[in-house]
JSON list of N, CA and C in Angstrom, two decimals:
[
{"chain": "A", "resi": 1, "resn": "MET", "atom": "N", "xyz": [-20.20, -6.96, 10.81]},
{"chain": "A", "resi": 1, "resn": "MET", "atom": "CA", "xyz": [-19.11, -7.40, 9.99]},
{"chain": "A", "resi": 1, "resn": "MET", "atom": "C", "xyz": [-18.01, -6.34, 10.05]},
{"chain": "A", "resi": 2, "resn": "ARG", "atom": "N", "xyz": [-16.77, -6.78, 10.25]},
{"chain": "A", "resi": 2, "resn": "ARG", "atom": "CA", "xyz": [-15.63, -5.86, 10.31]},
{"chain": "A", "resi": 2, "resn": "ARG", "atom": "C", "xyz": [-14.62, -6.23, 9.23]},
{"chain": "A", "resi": 3, "resn": "PRO", "atom": "N", "xyz": [-14.27, -5.28, 8.38]},
{"chain": "A", "resi": 3, "resn": "PRO", "atom": "CA", "xyz": [-13.27, -5.58, 7.35]},
{"chain": "A", "resi": 3, "resn": "PRO", "atom": "C", "xyz": [-11.88, -5.69, 7.98]},
{"chain": "A", "resi": 4, "resn": "VAL", "atom": "N", "xyz": [-11.06, -6.53, 7.39]},
{"chain": "A", "resi": 4, "resn": "VAL", "atom": "CA", "xyz": [-9.68, -6.71, 7.84]},
{"chain": "A", "resi": 4, "resn": "VAL", "atom": "C", "xyz": [-8.78, -6.43, 6.64]},
{"chain": "A", "resi": 5, "resn": "ILE", "atom": "N", "xyz": [-7.84, -5.52, 6.80]},
{"chain": "A", "resi": 5, "resn": "ILE", "atom": "CA", "xyz": [-6.88, -5.20, 5.74]},
{"chain": "A", "resi": 5, "resn": "ILE", "atom": "C", "xyz": [-5.57, -5.86, 6.10]},
{"chain": "A", "resi": 6, "resn": "LEU", "atom": "N", "xyz": [-5.16, -6.82, 5.28]},
{"chain": "A", "resi": 6, "resn": "LEU", "atom": "CA", "xyz": [-3.91, -7.53, 5.53]},
{"chain": "A", "resi": 6, "resn": "LEU", "atom": "C", "xyz": [-2.76, -6.70, 4.98]},
{"chain": "A", "resi": 7, "resn": "CYS", "atom": "N", "xyz": [-1.84, -6.40, 5.84]},
{"chain": "A", "resi": 7, "resn": "CYS", "atom": "CA", "xyz": [-0.72, -5.54, 5.47]},
{"chain": "A", "resi": 7, "resn": "CYS", "atom": "C", "xyz": [0.49, -6.05, 6.25]},
{"chain": "A", "resi": 8, "resn": "GLY", "atom": "N", "xyz": [1.35, -6.79, 5.59]},
{"chain": "A", "resi": 8, "resn": "GLY", "atom": "CA", "xyz": [2.49, -7.35, 6.32]},
{"chain": "A", "resi": 8, "resn": "GLY", "atom": "C", "xyz": [3.69, -7.51, 5.43]},
{"chain": "A", "resi": 9, "resn": "GLY", "atom": "N", "xyz": [4.70, -8.08, 5.99]},
{"chain": "A", "resi": 9, "resn": "GLY", "atom": "CA", "xyz": [5.95, -8.29, 5.26]},
{"chain": "A", "resi": 9, "resn": "GLY", "atom": "C", "xyz": [6.98, -7.26, 5.65]},
{"chain": "A", "resi": 10, "resn": "SER", "atom": "N", "xyz": [8.21, -7.57, 5.35]},
{"chain": "A", "resi": 10, "resn": "SER", "atom": "CA", "xyz": [9.30, -6.68, 5.77]},
{"chain": "A", "resi": 10, "resn": "SER", "atom": "C", "xyz": [9.76, -5.75, 4.66]},
{"chain": "A", "resi": 11, "resn": "GLY", "atom": "N", "xyz": [9.37, -5.99, 3.42]},
{"chain": "A", "resi": 11, "resn": "GLY", "atom": "CA", "xyz": [9.79, -5.13, 2.31]},
{"chain": "A", "resi": 11, "resn": "GLY", "atom": "C", "xyz": [11.29, -5.15, 2.10]},
{"chain": "A", "resi": 12, "resn": "ASP", "atom": "N", "xyz": [11.88, -6.34, 2.14]},
{"chain": "A", "resi": 12, "resn": "ASP", "atom": "CA", "xyz": [13.34, -6.48, 2.03]},
{"chain": "A", "resi": 12, "resn": "ASP", "atom": "C", "xyz": [13.91, -5.96, 0.72]},
{"chain": "A", "resi": 13, "resn": "ARG", "atom": "N", "xyz": [13.14, -5.99, -0.33]},
{"chain": "A", "resi": 13, "resn": "ARG", "atom": "CA", "xyz": [13.66, -5.55, -1.63]},
{"chain": "A", "resi": 13, "resn": "ARG", "atom": "C", "xyz": [13.89, -4.04, -1.68]},
{"chain": "A", "resi": 14, "resn": "LEU", "atom": "N", "xyz": [13.29, -3.31, -0.75]},
{"chain": "A", "resi": 14, "resn": "LEU", "atom": "CA", "xyz": [13.54, -1.87, -0.64]},
{"chain": "A", "resi": 14, "resn": "LEU", "atom": "C", "xyz": [14.45, -1.62, 0.55]},
{"chain": "A", "resi": 15, "resn": "TRP", "atom": "N", "xyz": [15.50, -2.40, 0.66]},
{"chain": "A", "resi": 15, "resn": "TRP", "atom": "CA", "xyz": [16.35, -2.45, 1.83]},
{"chain": "A", "resi": 15, "resn": "TRP", "atom": "C", "xyz": [16.83, -1.11, 2.38]},
{"chain": "A", "resi": 16, "resn": "PRO", "atom": "N", "xyz": [17.31, -0.16, 1.59]},
{"chain": "A", "resi": 16, "resn": "PRO", "atom": "CA", "xyz": [17.85, 1.05, 2.23]},
{"chain": "A", "resi": 16, "resn": "PRO", "atom": "C", "xyz": [16.79, 1.92, 2.91]},
{"chain": "A", "resi": 17, "resn": "LEU", "atom": "N", "xyz": [15.53, 1.72, 2.58]},
{"chain": "A", "resi": 17, "resn": "LEU", "atom": "CA", "xyz": [14.48, 2.51, 3.21]},
{"chain": "A", "resi": 17, "resn": "LEU", "atom": "C", "xyz": [14.24, 2.01, 4.62]},
{"chain": "A", "resi": 18, "resn": "PRO", "atom": "N", "xyz": [13.94, 2.92, 5.57]},
{"chain": "A", "resi": 18, "resn": "PRO", "atom": "CA", "xyz": [13.83, 2.51, 6.97]},
{"chain": "A", "resi": 18, "resn": "PRO", "atom": "C", "xyz": [12.52, 1.80, 7.32]},
{"chain": "A", "resi": 19, "resn": "GLN", "atom": "N", "xyz": [11.49, 1.90, 6.49]},
{"chain": "A", "resi": 19, "resn": "GLN", "atom": "CA", "xyz": [10.19, 1.31, 6.81]},
{"chain": "A", "resi": 19, "resn": "GLN", "atom": "C", "xyz": [9.78, 0.33, 5.73]},
{"chain": "A", "resi": 20, "resn": "PRO", "atom": "N", "xyz": [8.90, -0.63, 6.06]},
{"chain": "A", "resi": 20, "resn": "PRO", "atom": "CA", "xyz": [8.35, -1.51, 5.02]},
{"chain": "A", "resi": 20, "resn": "PRO", "atom": "C", "xyz": [7.61, -0.70, 3.96]},
{"chain": "A", "resi": 21, "resn": "LYS", "atom": "N", "xyz": [7.52, -1.26, 2.75]},
{"chain": "A", "resi": 21, "resn": "LYS", "atom": "CA", "xyz": [6.98, -0.49, 1.62]},
{"chain": "A", "resi": 21, "resn": "LYS", "atom": "C", "xyz": [5.53, -0.09, 1.79]},
{"chain": "A", "resi": 22, "resn": "GLN", "atom": "N", "xyz": [4.73, -0.85, 2.55]},
{"chain": "A", "resi": 22, "resn": "GLN", "atom": "CA", "xyz": [3.33, -0.45, 2.72]},
{"chain": "A", "resi": 22, "resn": "GLN", "atom": "C", "xyz": [3.20, 0.82, 3.56]},
{"chain": "A", "resi": 23, "resn": "PHE", "atom": "N", "xyz": [4.27, 1.21, 4.26]},
{"chain": "A", "resi": 23, "resn": "PHE", "atom": "CA", "xyz": [4.25, 2.43, 5.06]},
{"chain": "A", "resi": 23, "resn": "PHE", "atom": "C", "xyz": [5.12, 3.54, 4.47]},
{"chain": "A", "resi": 24, "resn": "GLN", "atom": "N", "xyz": [5.56, 3.38, 3.22]},
{"chain": "A", "resi": 24, "resn": "GLN", "atom": "CA", "xyz": [6.33, 4.40, 2.52]},
{"chain": "A", "resi": 24, "resn": "GLN", "atom": "C", "xyz": [5.40, 5.20, 1.61]},
{"chain": "A", "resi": 25, "resn": "LYS", "atom": "N", "xyz": [5.67, 6.46, 1.44]},
{"chain": "A", "resi": 25, "resn": "LYS", "atom": "CA", "xyz": [4.92, 7.29, 0.48]},
{"chain": "A", "resi": 25, "resn": "LYS", "atom": "C", "xyz": [5.60, 7.11, -0.87]},
{"chain": "A", "resi": 26, "resn": "MET", "atom": "N", "xyz": [5.00, 6.29, -1.73]},
{"chain": "A", "resi": 26, "resn": "MET", "atom": "CA", "xyz": [5.65, 5.94, -2.99]},
{"chain": "A", "resi": 26, "resn": "MET", "atom": "C", "xyz": [4.94, 6.53, -4.20]},
{"chain": "A", "resi": 27, "resn": "VAL", "atom": "N", "xyz": [3.65, 6.32, -4.31]},
{"chain": "A", "resi": 27, "resn": "VAL", "atom": "CA", "xyz": [2.91, 6.71, -5.51]},
{"chain": "A", "resi": 27, "resn": "VAL", "atom": "C", "xyz": [2.18, 8.04, -5.30]},
{"chain": "A", "resi": 28, "resn": "SER", "atom": "N", "xyz": [1.54, 8.20, -4.17]},
{"chain": "A", "resi": 28, "resn": "SER", "atom": "CA", "xyz": [0.79, 9.43, -3.90]},
{"chain": "A", "resi": 28, "resn": "SER", "atom": "C", "xyz": [1.37, 10.10, -2.65]},
{"chain": "A", "resi": 29, "resn": "HIS", "atom": "N", "xyz": [0.64, 11.05, -2.12]},
{"chain": "A", "resi": 29, "resn": "HIS", "atom": "CA", "xyz": [1.09, 11.74, -0.90]},
{"chain": "A", "resi": 29, "resn": "HIS", "atom": "C", "xyz": [0.80, 10.92, 0.35]},
{"chain": "A", "resi": 30, "resn": "ASN", "atom": "N", "xyz": [0.06, 9.84, 0.20]},
{"chain": "A", "resi": 30, "resn": "ASN", "atom": "CA", "xyz": [-0.26, 8.95, 1.32]},
{"chain": "A", "resi": 30, "resn": "ASN", "atom": "C", "xyz": [0.56, 7.67, 1.22]},
{"chain": "A", "resi": 31, "resn": "THR", "atom": "N", "xyz": [0.61, 6.94, 2.33]},
{"chain": "A", "resi": 31, "resn": "THR", "atom": "CA", "xyz": [1.24, 5.63, 2.27]},
{"chain": "A", "resi": 31, "resn": "THR", "atom": "C", "xyz": [0.31, 4.67, 1.53]},
{"chain": "A", "resi": 32, "resn": "MET", "atom": "N", "xyz": [0.83, 3.55, 1.07]},
{"chain": "A", "resi": 32, "resn": "MET", "atom": "CA", "xyz": [-0.01, 2.57, 0.37]},
{"chain": "A", "resi": 32, "resn": "MET", "atom": "C", "xyz": [-1.08, 2.03, 1.31]},
{"chain": "A", "resi": 33, "resn": "PHE", "atom": "N", "xyz": [-0.77, 1.89, 2.59]},
{"chain": "A", "resi": 33, "resn": "PHE", "atom": "CA", "xyz": [-1.74, 1.42, 3.57]},
{"chain": "A", "resi": 33, "resn": "PHE", "atom": "C", "xyz": [-2.89, 2.43, 3.71]},
{"chain": "A", "resi": 34, "resn": "LYS", "atom": "N", "xyz": [-2.58, 3.72, 3.80]},
{"chain": "A", "resi": 34, "resn": "LYS", "atom": "CA", "xyz": [-3.63, 4.73, 3.93]},
{"chain": "A", "resi": 34, "resn": "LYS", "atom": "C", "xyz": [-4.47, 4.82, 2.67]},
{"chain": "A", "resi": 35, "resn": "ASP", "atom": "N", "xyz": [-3.84, 4.70, 1.49]},
{"chain": "A", "resi": 35, "resn": "ASP", "atom": "CA", "xyz": [-4.61, 4.69, 0.25]},
{"chain": "A", "resi": 35, "resn": "ASP", "atom": "C", "xyz": [-5.62, 3.54, 0.24]},
{"chain": "A", "resi": 36, "resn": "THR", "atom": "N", "xyz": [-5.23, 2.39, 0.76]},
{"chain": "A", "resi": 36, "resn": "THR", "atom": "CA", "xyz": [-6.14, 1.25, 0.84]},
{"chain": "A", "resi": 36, "resn": "THR", "atom": "C", "xyz": [-7.29, 1.55, 1.79]},
{"chain": "A", "resi": 37, "resn": "LEU", "atom": "N", "xyz": [-7.00, 2.18, 2.92]},
{"chain": "A", "resi": 37, "resn": "LEU", "atom": "CA", "xyz": [-8.06, 2.54, 3.87]},
{"chain": "A", "resi": 37, "resn": "LEU", "atom": "C", "xyz": [-9.05, 3.54, 3.27]},
{"chain": "A", "resi": 38, "resn": "LEU", "atom": "N", "xyz": [-8.55, 4.46, 2.47]},
{"chain": "A", "resi": 38, "resn": "LEU", "atom": "CA", "xyz": [-9.41, 5.50, 1.89]},
{"chain": "A", "resi": 38, "resn": "LEU", "atom": "C", "xyz": [-10.28, 5.00, 0.75]},
{"chain": "A", "resi": 39, "resn": "ARG", "atom": "N", "xyz": [-9.94, 3.84, 0.17]},
{"chain": "A", "resi": 39, "resn": "ARG", "atom": "CA", "xyz": [-10.75, 3.32, -0.94]},
{"chain": "A", "resi": 39, "resn": "ARG", "atom": "C", "xyz": [-12.09, 2.85, -0.49]}
]
């Protein structure tokens, strides 16, 4: 069995930022995607 982490979308509401929000360091020192992987 292989887990799949769904991570998509363009993050348009954070428009001035260059990357989608799942790849931004917002809450911790890691991106939201990496925090999900570490859980």
